[in-house]
Amino acid sequence: MSARMIAVLVLLALCSQALASDPSPLQDFCVAIKDTETPVFVNGKFCKNPNYTTADDFFFSGLDKPGNTSNPVGSKVTPVNVMQLPGLNTLGVSLVRIDYAPYGLNPPHTHPRATEVLVVLEGTLYVGFVTSNPENRLFTKVLNKGDVFVFPEGLIHFQFNVGHTNAVAFAGLSSQNPGTITIANAVFGSKPPIKDDVLAKAFQVDKKVIDYLQAQFWMDNN
Ligand SMILES: *[C@@H]1O[C@H](CO)[C@@H](O)[C@H](O)[C@H]1NC(C)=O
Ligand SMILES: *[C@@H]1O[C@H](CO)[C@@H](O)[C@H](O)[C@H]1NC(C)=O
């Protein structure tokens, strides 16, 4: 094998590493377990002993029920990730149901570990995401029942119900634990608060504006 070919192979190997989301499971499944009395160890994690694993470890019920959208943003995310469904452990995938009241908003947020693909079941959503610096290009679309949109991994995105009826969407995420950072909550609602000098300079506004924003209740719709 020529040095050049080896270099190409190494590059390909590195690329597939960089493109991977959650790691490959290495076994059929590794049901997450808290009780460490009867675990199997895989890659340093606890898996439930496969001999004691049942169908219920791969099962979740209740996504037919709408989330409660009576909150300031008018939306509610119901997650089904490894916290709710232990059988998802190591499998690199999860999902959410999102309910929107009329004019409800799933506010700008990012999933640090996952791409999200969303399908609208009911209603009309104005959705979008913004690319990274320096372009910060905004891509938007109005989605109706049956429409699908993808939010690339890590990018800030939102969904806004522009209809006067409730809206419902489901979304798949390419991580068992996608994480969510809601921008307003992280910036203005951190505990303890970020110094207002920092945010006044960052946002190029008076400190009073920052103090006002930091005094708000930043609701988490997850
Ligand atoms: C599962 O059961 C088989 C058959 O009884 C046994 O050989 C194996 O050690 C068990 N595995 C674990 C992890 O306990
Ligand atoms: C929805 O949430 C609101 C505000 O927390 C609460 O007052 C209301 O009882 C909830 N509704 C249901 C059906 O749980």
XYZ file of C-alpha atoms and ligand atoms in Angstrom:
250
model
C 0.000 0.000 0.000
C 1.386 3.372 -0.952
C 1.890 6.061 1.654
C -0.659 8.122 -0.235
C -3.309 5.408 0.002
C -2.645 5.008 3.720
C -3.010 8.763 4.146
C -6.365 8.631 2.335
C -7.554 5.725 4.500
C -6.499 7.514 7.689
C -8.340 10.618 6.489
C -11.487 8.585 5.749
C -11.293 6.959 9.179
C -10.976 10.389 10.804
C -13.913 11.712 8.761
C -16.227 8.891 9.783
C -15.178 9.586 13.389
C -15.968 13.282 12.990
C -19.307 12.577 11.310
C -20.438 10.047 13.907
C -23.039 11.127 16.459
C -23.424 8.909 19.526
C -20.900 6.042 19.449
C -21.709 2.717 17.834
C -23.345 0.401 20.412
C -20.879 -2.547 19.973
C -23.623 -4.990 21.033
C -27.338 -5.517 20.322
C -28.335 -3.262 23.228
C -27.188 -1.918 26.589
C -30.302 -1.081 28.603
C -29.298 1.712 31.006
C -29.440 0.664 34.655
C -28.977 2.552 37.931
C -28.715 -0.512 40.149
C -25.063 -1.585 39.921
C -25.604 -4.945 41.667
C -26.186 -6.956 38.495
C -24.664 -4.913 35.714
C -22.738 -5.801 32.590
C -19.972 -3.365 31.738
C -19.565 -2.122 28.188
C -17.135 0.694 27.475
C -17.169 1.562 31.174
C -20.963 2.033 31.278
C -23.500 -0.015 33.193
C -25.845 -2.119 31.094
C -28.646 -4.201 32.503
C -27.776 -7.888 32.449
C -29.283 -9.007 29.102
C -30.615 -12.124 30.868
C -32.940 -9.878 32.900
C -33.855 -7.535 30.057
C -37.529 -7.485 29.081
C -39.621 -5.922 26.311
C -40.616 -3.151 28.738
C -37.005 -1.872 28.706
C -37.626 -0.895 25.057
C -41.125 0.468 25.608
C -42.666 3.867 26.382
C -46.335 4.761 26.455
C -48.237 8.043 26.472
C -47.098 10.066 23.464
C -50.720 10.185 22.310
C -51.346 12.659 25.182
C -50.867 16.358 24.390
C -48.364 18.272 26.526
C -49.678 21.144 28.662
C -49.060 24.364 26.687
C -50.486 26.718 29.375
C -47.226 28.612 29.864
C -45.736 31.923 28.676
C -44.303 30.493 25.420
C -47.359 28.356 24.616
C -45.522 25.139 23.765
C -44.508 21.929 25.492
C -41.860 19.378 24.565
C -42.410 15.800 25.766
C -39.103 13.951 25.412
C -38.520 10.237 24.982
C -34.772 9.905 25.405
C -32.610 7.558 27.463
C -33.997 9.110 30.678
C -37.523 7.961 29.827
C -36.617 4.873 27.764
C -33.538 3.054 29.149
C -33.364 0.753 26.099
C -32.171 3.746 24.048
C -28.815 3.650 25.847
C -25.923 3.543 23.300
C -28.316 3.526 20.319
C -27.797 7.159 19.239
C -31.432 8.070 18.691
C -34.411 9.580 20.560
C -37.606 11.489 19.864
C -39.912 14.212 21.158
C -43.536 15.198 20.835
C -44.063 18.966 20.644
C -47.428 20.631 21.283
C -48.117 24.254 20.363
C -51.052 26.378 21.486
C -52.330 28.852 18.876
C -49.379 31.261 18.287
C -47.266 29.131 20.642
C -43.489 29.173 20.191
C -40.769 26.601 20.743
C -38.194 29.348 21.389
C -34.748 29.524 19.739
C -32.608 26.706 21.107
C -29.910 24.246 20.103
C -29.224 20.563 20.682
C -25.481 20.299 21.265
C -25.387 16.610 20.360
C -28.089 16.003 17.733
C -29.563 16.714 14.353
C -33.370 16.942 14.518
C -35.840 15.879 11.845
C -39.375 17.159 12.491
C -42.716 16.121 11.007
C -45.921 18.151 11.457
C -49.017 16.121 12.360
C -51.451 18.997 12.897
C -51.375 22.726 12.269
C -49.078 25.188 10.537
C -45.574 25.981 11.815
C -43.135 28.693 10.769
C -39.743 27.057 11.418
C -36.154 28.089 10.904
C -32.494 27.736 11.806
C -29.436 30.014 11.616
C -26.028 28.905 10.345
C -22.808 29.522 12.246
C -20.542 32.598 11.988
C -19.722 34.592 9.960
C -22.717 34.121 7.622
C -25.440 33.566 10.256
C -27.764 32.796 7.393
C -31.423 32.205 8.301
C -33.321 29.377 6.593
C -37.095 29.334 7.155
C -40.134 27.494 5.909
C -43.856 27.343 6.648
C -44.794 23.718 7.334
C -48.223 22.122 7.092
C -49.530 18.699 8.090
C -47.236 15.994 6.676
C -44.318 18.347 5.999
C -40.834 17.450 7.223
C -37.920 19.762 8.047
C -34.406 19.047 9.317
C -32.451 21.181 11.796
C -28.726 20.392 11.436
C -26.779 19.411 14.552
C -25.896 22.243 16.933
C -27.579 25.062 15.002
C -30.032 27.473 16.678
C -33.591 26.746 15.558
C -37.239 27.447 16.459
C -40.846 26.568 15.590
C -43.708 29.063 15.780
C -47.376 28.092 15.441
C -48.716 30.650 12.976
C -52.175 29.065 12.871
C -55.132 29.815 15.135
C -55.503 26.131 16.044
C -53.285 23.828 18.115
C -50.320 22.289 16.323
C -48.557 18.971 16.959
C -45.174 17.774 15.706
C -42.925 14.802 16.378
C -39.175 14.911 15.910
C -36.401 12.332 15.783
C -32.992 13.278 17.202
C -29.654 11.645 16.431
C -28.622 11.165 20.051
C -29.947 9.179 23.004
C -29.340 12.383 25.003
C -29.489 15.361 22.604
C -29.368 18.088 25.290
C -31.175 21.412 24.895
C -29.803 24.929 25.334
C -32.588 27.521 25.144
C -30.801 30.692 24.115
C -32.714 33.243 26.228
C -32.645 30.979 29.290
C -28.913 30.296 29.003
C -27.965 33.936 28.362
C -30.417 35.826 30.612
C -31.506 33.126 33.054
C -28.207 31.486 34.052
C -27.642 30.705 37.739
C -25.819 32.711 38.930
C -26.510 35.488 36.387
C -23.833 36.521 33.892
C -22.478 39.983 34.906
C -24.614 42.656 33.240
C -21.423 44.436 32.045
C -20.664 41.351 29.977
C -24.124 41.156 28.428
C -24.451 44.950 27.963
C -21.259 44.905 25.888
C -22.202 41.702 24.056
C -25.655 42.973 23.079
C -24.586 46.627 22.695
C -27.385 47.910 24.934
C -27.682 49.764 28.234
C -27.200 47.700 31.410
C -30.816 48.565 32.379
C -32.050 46.566 29.390
C -29.964 43.588 30.549
C -31.168 43.938 34.157
C -34.756 43.967 32.886
C -34.175 40.831 30.824
C -32.382 39.068 33.678
C -35.321 39.830 35.993
C -37.734 37.889 33.758
C -38.760 34.309 34.434
C -37.196 32.226 31.661
C -39.506 29.292 31.347
C -38.193 25.909 30.207
C -40.800 24.271 27.947
C -39.041 20.883 28.042
C -26.850 -15.224 31.199
O -27.289 -16.573 31.270
C -26.384 -17.522 30.729
C -27.081 -18.876 30.735
O -27.596 -19.155 32.023
C -25.090 -17.513 31.536
O -24.174 -18.410 30.986
C -24.500 -16.103 31.474
O -23.360 -16.028 32.298
C -25.525 -15.082 31.934
N -24.976 -13.749 31.677
C -24.811 -12.871 32.643
C -24.180 -11.576 32.242
O -25.184 -13.043 33.797
C -51.552 23.095 32.772
O -50.607 23.944 33.419
C -51.220 25.022 34.106
C -50.108 25.947 34.571
O -49.088 25.222 35.257
C -52.078 24.474 35.239
O -52.686 25.539 35.928
C -53.138 23.548 34.637
O -53.869 22.949 35.678
C -52.497 22.473 33.778
N -53.544 21.731 33.083
C -53.586 20.409 33.101
C -54.695 19.786 32.294
O -52.785 19.727 33.707
